[in-house]
CSV table of C-alpha atoms in Angstrom, one decimal:
chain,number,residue,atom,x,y,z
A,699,UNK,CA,35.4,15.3,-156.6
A,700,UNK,CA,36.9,13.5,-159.7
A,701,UNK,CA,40.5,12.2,-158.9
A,702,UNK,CA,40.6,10.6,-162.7
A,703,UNK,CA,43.6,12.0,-164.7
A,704,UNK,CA,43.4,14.3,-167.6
A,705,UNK,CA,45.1,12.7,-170.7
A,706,UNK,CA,47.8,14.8,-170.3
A,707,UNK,CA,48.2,13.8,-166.7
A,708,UNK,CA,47.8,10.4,-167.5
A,709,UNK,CA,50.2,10.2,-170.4
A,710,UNK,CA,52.9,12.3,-168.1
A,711,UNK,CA,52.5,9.8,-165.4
A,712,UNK,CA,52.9,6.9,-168.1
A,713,UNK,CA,56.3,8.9,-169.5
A,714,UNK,CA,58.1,9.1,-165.8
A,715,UNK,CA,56.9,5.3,-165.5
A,716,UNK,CA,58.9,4.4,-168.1
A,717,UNK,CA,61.8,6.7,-167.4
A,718,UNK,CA,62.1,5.9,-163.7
A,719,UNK,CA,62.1,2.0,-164.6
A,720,UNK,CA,64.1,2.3,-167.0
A,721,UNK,CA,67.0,4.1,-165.4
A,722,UNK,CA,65.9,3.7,-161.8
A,723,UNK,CA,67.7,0.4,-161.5
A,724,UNK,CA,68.6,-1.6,-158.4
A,725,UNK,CA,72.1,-1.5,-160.1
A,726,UNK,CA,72.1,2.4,-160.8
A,727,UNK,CA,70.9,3.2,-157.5
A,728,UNK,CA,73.8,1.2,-155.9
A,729,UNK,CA,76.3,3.1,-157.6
A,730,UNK,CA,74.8,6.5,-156.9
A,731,UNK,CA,75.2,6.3,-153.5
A,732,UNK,CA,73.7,8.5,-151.7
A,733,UNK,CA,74.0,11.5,-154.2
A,734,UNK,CA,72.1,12.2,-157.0
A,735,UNK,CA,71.6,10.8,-160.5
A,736,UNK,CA,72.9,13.5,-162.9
A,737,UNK,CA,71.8,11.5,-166.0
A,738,UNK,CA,68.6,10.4,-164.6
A,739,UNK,CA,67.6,14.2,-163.8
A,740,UNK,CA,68.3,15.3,-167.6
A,741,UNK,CA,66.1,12.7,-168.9
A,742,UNK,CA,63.1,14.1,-166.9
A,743,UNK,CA,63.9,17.4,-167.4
A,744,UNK,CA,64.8,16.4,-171.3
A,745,UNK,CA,61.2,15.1,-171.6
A,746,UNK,CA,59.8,18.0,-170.0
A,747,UNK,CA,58.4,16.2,-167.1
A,748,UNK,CA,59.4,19.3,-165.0
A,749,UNK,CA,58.1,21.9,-167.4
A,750,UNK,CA,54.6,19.6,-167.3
A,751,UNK,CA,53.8,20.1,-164.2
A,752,UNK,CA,53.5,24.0,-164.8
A,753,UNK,CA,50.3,22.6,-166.7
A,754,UNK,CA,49.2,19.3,-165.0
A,755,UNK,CA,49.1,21.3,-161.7
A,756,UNK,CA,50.0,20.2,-158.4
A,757,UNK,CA,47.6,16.6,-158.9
A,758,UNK,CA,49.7,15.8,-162.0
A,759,UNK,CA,52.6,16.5,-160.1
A,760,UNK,CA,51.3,13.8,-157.1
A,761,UNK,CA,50.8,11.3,-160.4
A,762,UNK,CA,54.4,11.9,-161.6
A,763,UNK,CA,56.0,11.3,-157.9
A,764,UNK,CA,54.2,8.4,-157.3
A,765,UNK,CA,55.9,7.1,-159.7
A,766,UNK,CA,59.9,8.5,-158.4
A,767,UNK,CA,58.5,7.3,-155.1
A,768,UNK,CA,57.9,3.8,-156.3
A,769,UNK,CA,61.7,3.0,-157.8
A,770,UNK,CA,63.0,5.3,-154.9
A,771,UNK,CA,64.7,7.5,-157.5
A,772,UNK,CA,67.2,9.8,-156.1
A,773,UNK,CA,66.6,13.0,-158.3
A,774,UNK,CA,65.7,16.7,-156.7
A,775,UNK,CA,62.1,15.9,-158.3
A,776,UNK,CA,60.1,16.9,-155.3
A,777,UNK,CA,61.7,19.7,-154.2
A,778,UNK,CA,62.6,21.9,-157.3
A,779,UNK,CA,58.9,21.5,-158.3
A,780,UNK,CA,57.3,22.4,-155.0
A,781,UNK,CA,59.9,25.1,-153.6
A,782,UNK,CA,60.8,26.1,-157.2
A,783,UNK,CA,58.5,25.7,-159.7
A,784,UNK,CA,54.9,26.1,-158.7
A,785,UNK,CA,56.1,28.3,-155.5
A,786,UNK,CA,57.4,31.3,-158.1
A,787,UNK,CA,55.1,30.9,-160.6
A,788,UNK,CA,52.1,30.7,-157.6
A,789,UNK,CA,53.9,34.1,-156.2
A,790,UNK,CA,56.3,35.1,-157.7
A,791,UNK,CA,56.5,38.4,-159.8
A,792,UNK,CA,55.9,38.8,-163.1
A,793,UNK,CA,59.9,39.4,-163.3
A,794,UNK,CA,60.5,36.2,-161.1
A,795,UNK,CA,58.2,34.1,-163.4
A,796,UNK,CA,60.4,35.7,-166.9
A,797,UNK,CA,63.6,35.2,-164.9
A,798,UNK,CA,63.3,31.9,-163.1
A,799,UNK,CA,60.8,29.7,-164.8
A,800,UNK,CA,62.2,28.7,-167.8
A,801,UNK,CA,65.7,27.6,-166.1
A,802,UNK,CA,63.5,25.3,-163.5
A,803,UNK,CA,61.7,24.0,-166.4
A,804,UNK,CA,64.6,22.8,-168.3
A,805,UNK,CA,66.7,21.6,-165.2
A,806,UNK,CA,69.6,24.0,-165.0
A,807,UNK,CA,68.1,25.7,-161.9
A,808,UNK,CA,67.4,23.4,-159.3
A,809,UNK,CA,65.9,24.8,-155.8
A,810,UNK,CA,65.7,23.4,-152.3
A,811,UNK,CA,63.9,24.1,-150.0
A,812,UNK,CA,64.7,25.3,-146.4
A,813,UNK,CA,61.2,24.5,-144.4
A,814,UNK,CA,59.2,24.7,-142.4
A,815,UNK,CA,60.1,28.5,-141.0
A,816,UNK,CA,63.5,28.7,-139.5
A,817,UNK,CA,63.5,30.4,-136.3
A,818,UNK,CA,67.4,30.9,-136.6
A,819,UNK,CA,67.0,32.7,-140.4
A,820,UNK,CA,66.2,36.5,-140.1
A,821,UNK,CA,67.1,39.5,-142.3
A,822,UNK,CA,70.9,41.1,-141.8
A,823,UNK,CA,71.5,44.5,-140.4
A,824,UNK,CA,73.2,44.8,-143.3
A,825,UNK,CA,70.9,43.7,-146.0
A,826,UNK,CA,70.4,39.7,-146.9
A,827,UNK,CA,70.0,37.4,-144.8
A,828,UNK,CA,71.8,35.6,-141.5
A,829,UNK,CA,71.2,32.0,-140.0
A,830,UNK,CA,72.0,28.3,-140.2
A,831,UNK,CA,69.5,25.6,-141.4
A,832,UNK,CA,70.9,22.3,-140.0
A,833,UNK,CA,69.6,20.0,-142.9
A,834,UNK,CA,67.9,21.2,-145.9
A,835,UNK,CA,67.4,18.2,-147.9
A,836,UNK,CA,68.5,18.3,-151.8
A,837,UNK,CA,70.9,21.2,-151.0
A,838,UNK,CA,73.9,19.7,-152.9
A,839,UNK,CA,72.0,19.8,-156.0
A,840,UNK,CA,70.6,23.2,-156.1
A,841,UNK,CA,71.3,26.2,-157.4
A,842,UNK,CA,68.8,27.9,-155.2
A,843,UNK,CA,67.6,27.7,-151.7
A,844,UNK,CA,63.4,28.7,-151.2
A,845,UNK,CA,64.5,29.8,-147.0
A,846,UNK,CA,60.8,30.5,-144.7
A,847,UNK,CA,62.6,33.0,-142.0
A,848,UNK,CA,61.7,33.1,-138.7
A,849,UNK,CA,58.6,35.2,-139.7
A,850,UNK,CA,57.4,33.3,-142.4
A,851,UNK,CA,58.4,35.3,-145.3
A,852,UNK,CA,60.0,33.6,-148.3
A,853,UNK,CA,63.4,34.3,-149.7
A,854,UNK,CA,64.9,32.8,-152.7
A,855,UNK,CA,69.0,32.6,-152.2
A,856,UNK,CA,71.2,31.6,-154.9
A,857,UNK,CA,74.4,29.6,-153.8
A,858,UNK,CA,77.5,29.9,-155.4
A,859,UNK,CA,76.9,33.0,-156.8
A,860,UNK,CA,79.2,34.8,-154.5
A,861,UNK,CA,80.0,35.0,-150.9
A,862,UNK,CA,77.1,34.9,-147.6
A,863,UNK,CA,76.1,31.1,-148.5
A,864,UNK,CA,78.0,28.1,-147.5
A,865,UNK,CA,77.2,24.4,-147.7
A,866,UNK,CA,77.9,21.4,-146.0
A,867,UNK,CA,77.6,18.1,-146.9
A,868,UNK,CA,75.5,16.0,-143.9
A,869,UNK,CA,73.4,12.6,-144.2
A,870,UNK,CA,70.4,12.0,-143.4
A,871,UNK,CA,68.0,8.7,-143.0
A,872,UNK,CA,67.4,8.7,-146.7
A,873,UNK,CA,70.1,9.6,-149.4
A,874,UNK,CA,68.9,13.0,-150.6
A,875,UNK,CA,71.7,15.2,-151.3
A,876,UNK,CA,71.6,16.8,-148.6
A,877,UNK,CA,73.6,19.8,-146.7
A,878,UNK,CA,73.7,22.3,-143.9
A,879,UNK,CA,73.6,25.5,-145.1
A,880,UNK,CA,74.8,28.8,-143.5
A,881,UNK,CA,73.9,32.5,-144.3
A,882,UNK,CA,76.1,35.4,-143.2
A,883,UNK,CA,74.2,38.2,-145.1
A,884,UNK,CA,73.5,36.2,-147.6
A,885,UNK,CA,72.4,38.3,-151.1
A,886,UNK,CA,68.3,36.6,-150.9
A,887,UNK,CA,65.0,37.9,-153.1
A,888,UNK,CA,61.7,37.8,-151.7
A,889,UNK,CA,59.7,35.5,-153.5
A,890,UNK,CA,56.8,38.0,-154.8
A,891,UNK,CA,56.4,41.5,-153.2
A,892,UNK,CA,56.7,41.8,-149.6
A,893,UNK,CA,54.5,41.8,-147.4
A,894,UNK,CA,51.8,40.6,-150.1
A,895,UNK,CA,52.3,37.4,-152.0
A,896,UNK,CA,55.4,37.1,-150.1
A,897,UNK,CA,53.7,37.6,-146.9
A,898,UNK,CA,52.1,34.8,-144.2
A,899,UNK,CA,50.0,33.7,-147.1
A,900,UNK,CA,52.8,32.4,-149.3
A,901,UNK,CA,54.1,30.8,-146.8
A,902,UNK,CA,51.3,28.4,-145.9
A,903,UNK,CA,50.5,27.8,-149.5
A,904,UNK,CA,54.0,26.1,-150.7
A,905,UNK,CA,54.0,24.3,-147.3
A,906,UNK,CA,50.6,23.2,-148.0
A,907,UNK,CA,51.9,22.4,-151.7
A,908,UNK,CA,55.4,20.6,-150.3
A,909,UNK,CA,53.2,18.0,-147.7
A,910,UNK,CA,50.8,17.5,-150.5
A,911,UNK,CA,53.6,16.7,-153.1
A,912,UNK,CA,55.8,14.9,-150.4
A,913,UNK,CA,52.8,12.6,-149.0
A,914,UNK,CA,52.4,11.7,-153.1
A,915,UNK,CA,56.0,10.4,-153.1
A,916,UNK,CA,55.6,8.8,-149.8
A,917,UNK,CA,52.2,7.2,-151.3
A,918,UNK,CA,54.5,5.7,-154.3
A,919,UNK,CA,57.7,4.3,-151.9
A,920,UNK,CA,55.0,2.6,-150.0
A,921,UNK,CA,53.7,1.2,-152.7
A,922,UNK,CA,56.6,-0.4,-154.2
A,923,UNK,CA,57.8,-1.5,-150.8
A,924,UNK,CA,54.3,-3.5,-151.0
A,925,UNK,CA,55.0,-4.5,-154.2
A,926,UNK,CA,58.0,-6.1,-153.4
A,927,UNK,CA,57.0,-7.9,-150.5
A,928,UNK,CA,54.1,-9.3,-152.4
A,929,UNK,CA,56.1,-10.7,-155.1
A,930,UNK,CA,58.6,-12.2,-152.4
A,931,UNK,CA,55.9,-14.0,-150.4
A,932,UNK,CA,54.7,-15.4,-153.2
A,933,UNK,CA,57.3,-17.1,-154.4
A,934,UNK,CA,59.1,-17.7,-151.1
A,935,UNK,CA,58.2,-21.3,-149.8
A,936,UNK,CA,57.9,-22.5,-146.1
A,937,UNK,CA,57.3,-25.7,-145.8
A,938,UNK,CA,56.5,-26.9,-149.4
A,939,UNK,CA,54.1,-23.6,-149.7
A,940,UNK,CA,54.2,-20.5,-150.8
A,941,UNK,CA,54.6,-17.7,-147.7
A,942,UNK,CA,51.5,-15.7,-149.3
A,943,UNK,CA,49.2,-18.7,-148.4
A,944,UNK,CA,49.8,-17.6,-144.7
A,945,UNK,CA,46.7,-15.9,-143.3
A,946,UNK,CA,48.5,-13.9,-141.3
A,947,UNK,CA,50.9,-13.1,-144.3
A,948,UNK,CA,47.5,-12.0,-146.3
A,949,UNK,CA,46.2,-10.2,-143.4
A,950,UNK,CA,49.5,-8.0,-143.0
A,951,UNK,CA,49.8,-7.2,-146.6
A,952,UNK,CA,46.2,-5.9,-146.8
A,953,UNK,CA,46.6,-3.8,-143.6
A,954,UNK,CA,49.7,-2.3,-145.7
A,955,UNK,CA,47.3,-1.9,-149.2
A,956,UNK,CA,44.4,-0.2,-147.3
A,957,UNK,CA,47.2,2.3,-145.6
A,958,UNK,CA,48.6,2.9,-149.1
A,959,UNK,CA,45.4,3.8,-150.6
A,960,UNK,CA,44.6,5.7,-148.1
A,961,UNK,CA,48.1,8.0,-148.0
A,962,UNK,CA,47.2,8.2,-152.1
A,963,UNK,CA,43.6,9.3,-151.8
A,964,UNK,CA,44.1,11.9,-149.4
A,965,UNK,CA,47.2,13.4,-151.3
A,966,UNK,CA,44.8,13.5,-154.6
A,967,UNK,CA,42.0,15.1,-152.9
A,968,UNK,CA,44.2,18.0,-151.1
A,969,UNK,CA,46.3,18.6,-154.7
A,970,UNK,CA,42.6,18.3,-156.7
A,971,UNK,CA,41.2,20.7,-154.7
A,972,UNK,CA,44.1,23.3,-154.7
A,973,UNK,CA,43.9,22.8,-158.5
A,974,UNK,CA,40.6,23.7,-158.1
A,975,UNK,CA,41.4,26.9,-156.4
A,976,UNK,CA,39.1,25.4,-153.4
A,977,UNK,CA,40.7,25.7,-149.6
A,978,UNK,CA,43.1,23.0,-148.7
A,979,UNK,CA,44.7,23.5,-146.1
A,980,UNK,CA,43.4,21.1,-144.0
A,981,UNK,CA,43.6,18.2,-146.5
A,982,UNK,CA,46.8,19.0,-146.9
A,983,UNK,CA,47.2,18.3,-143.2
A,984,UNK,CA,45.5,15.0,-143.3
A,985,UNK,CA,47.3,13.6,-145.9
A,986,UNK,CA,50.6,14.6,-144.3
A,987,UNK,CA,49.5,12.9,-141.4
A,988,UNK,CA,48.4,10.0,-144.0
A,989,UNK,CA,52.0,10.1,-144.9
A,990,UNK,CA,53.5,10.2,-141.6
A,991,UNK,CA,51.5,7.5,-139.6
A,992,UNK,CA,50.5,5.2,-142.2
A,993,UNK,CA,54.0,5.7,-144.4
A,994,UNK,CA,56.1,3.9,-141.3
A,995,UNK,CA,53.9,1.1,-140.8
A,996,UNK,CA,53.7,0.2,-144.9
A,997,UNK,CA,57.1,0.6,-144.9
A,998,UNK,CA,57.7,-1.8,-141.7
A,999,UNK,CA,55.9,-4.3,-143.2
A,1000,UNK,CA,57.4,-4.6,-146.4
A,1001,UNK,CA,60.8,-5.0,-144.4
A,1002,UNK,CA,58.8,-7.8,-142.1
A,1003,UNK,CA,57.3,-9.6,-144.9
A,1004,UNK,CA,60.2,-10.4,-146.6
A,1005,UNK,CA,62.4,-11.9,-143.6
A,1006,UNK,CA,66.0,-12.2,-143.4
A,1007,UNK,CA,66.3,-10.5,-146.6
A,1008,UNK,CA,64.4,-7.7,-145.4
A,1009,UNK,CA,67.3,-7.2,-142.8
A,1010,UNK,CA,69.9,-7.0,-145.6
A,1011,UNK,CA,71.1,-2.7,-146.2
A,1012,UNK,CA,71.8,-3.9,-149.7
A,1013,UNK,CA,68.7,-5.4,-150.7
A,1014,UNK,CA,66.2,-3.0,-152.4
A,1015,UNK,CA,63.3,-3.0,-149.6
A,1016,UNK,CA,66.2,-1.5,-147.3
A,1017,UNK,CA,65.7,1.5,-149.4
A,1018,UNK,CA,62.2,2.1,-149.3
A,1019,UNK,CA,62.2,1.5,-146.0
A,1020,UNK,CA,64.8,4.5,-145.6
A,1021,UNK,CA,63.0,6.8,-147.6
A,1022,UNK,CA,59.7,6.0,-145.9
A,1023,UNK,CA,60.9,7.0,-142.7
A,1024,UNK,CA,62.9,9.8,-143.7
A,1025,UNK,CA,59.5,11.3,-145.4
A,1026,UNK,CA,57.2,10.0,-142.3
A,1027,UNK,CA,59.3,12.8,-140.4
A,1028,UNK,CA,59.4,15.5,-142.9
A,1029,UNK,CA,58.3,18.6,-142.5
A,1030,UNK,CA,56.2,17.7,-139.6
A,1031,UNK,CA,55.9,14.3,-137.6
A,1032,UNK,CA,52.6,12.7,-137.3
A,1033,UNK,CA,52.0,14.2,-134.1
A,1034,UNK,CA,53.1,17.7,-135.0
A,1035,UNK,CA,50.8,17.8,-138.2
A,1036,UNK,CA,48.0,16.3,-135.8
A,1037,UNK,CA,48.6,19.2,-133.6
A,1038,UNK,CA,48.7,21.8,-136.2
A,1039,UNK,CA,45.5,20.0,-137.9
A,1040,UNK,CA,43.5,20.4,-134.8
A,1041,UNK,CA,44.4,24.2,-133.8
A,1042,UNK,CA,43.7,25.1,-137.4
A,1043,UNK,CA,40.1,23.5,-137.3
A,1044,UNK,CA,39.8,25.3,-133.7
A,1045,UNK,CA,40.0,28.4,-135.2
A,1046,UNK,CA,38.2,28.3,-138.1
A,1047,UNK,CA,35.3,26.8,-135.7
């Protein structure tokens, strides 16, 4: 195993830096609320940081959300790669691929994604399809909704388009966009040819590919909720000396970086080996449990470390601390992926 970026990876990853920084501002953020930012989203997608990842491949798209994860920037990043782009043109048809892929590359079709597998979801009588997903995060900003049924098929739905879909607006721990959406017949494509690509085995795959790119993003808000606790211990005084002088200070900060590296290294080996066209579906497991467990203690800490201050819903740890334990639940809690880990090594034994 070599986790080393390409130079395109590595160049990419050093573009999104820069972009997130730049626009990913305390200030920005504040104003946002808990929507998206529209301007923010065409300077990725006017980059081609979301046609790269077609190319860097699901490793280069963990690089590219570290960095979103580490400014907490509230764009559909995550989810119109995973659901959208690298889910149709993974199993999609050749029509799909023609028809979809060039609008997800260049922004103008967004997708959500309504996972894991909705009991409530199945096909209509009548043709379409018929349920309610309480909370599909992201929903406000797509154009199209990736829905797992209750039998694990995959449907791509467009909203707006017409009547069958509705959407509404509900919060969640983290602000990201998100809404309840409700099918009555809903007009809805499956995602490659049924019961082949679009079968069981397309299923797993882009929920194998979401935890993988998810536990990358999680690996980048922990590690700028580090960051900033490091910089505010060490210039933070207590008694005439810096806070970072305090063993136990040191001590909590490197439980946090050893956790970090280890929710990174986990979400590189599972995305390097699907690149590789190698199975994954257990590392993808482990580093959504990476994700989960580790995630809410980093997360924690930063809030800890910095005090008073970490107490305060405006001040910019408050956010990564949000995010962290929005994504520690996400498509599985650490139990549930722990669960699902060891019943999918029981069977292959």
């Amino acid at each position: 195993m070599d986790f080393t970026p390409t130079e395109a990876q590595a160049a990419a990853r050093d573009l999104a830096a820069g972009v997130f920084a730049d626009l990913a501002t305390h200030e920005r953020l504040r104003a946002v609320g808990t929507g998206s930012d529209q301007e923010l989203w065409k300077a990725l997608t006017g980059t081609g940081l979301v046609a790269a990842v077609g190319e860097l491949g699901l490793l280069g798209l963990v690089l590219l959300l570290e960095e979103q994860g580490r400014t907490t920037a509230q764009v559909p990043y995550a989810a119109s790669c995973a659901y959208g782009l690298l889910a149709v043109a993974a199993h999609g048809t050749e029509e799909q691929r023609e028809r979809l892929l060039p609008g997800i590359e260049d922004g103008s079709v967004v997708v959500a994604g309504a996972f894991p597998a909705q009991r409530g979801v199945r096909p209509a009588a009548g043709g379409g399809l018929t349920g309610t997903v309480p909370v599909v995060p992201w929903l406000r900003d797509a154009t199209h909704v990736l829905v797992a049924d209750a039998g694990r098929r995959l449907w791509l739905v467009p909203l707006g388009a017409g009547g069958g879909t509705g959407v509404e607006e509900t919060e969640l721990t983290a602000p990201w966009s998100a809404g309840r959406l409700t099918l009555r017949e809903a007009p809805a494509e499956h995602l490659g040819d049924a019961p082949g690509p679009g079968g069981p085995g397309a299923y797993a795959d882009v929920l194998a590919v979401a935890r993988t790119a998810f536990a990358g993003l999680q690996a980048g808000v922990c590690a700028g909720s580090l960051a900033r606790a490091v910089a505010h211990t060490n210039t933070r005084e207590q008694f005439g000396r810096p806070l970072a002088t305090r063993q136990a200070v040191q001590l909590r900060a490197a439980d946090a970086h050893m956790d970090v590296e280890a929710i990174r290294v986990t979400a590189y080996e599972a995305a390097w080996r699907r690149d590789a066209g190698l199975p994954y579906a257990t590392h993808a497991l482990t580093a959504a449990w990476w994700a989960s467990e580790a995630g809410q203690r980093v997360v924690h800490t930063g809030q800890h470390l910095h005090g008073g201050a970490g107490a305060d819903v405006g001040h910019p740890v408050h956010r990564h601390f949000l995010w962290g334990r929005q994504l520690d639940a996400y498509l599985g809690s650490g139990s549930e992926v722990l669960q699902e880990l060891g019943e999918l090594i029981a069977h292959a034994g």
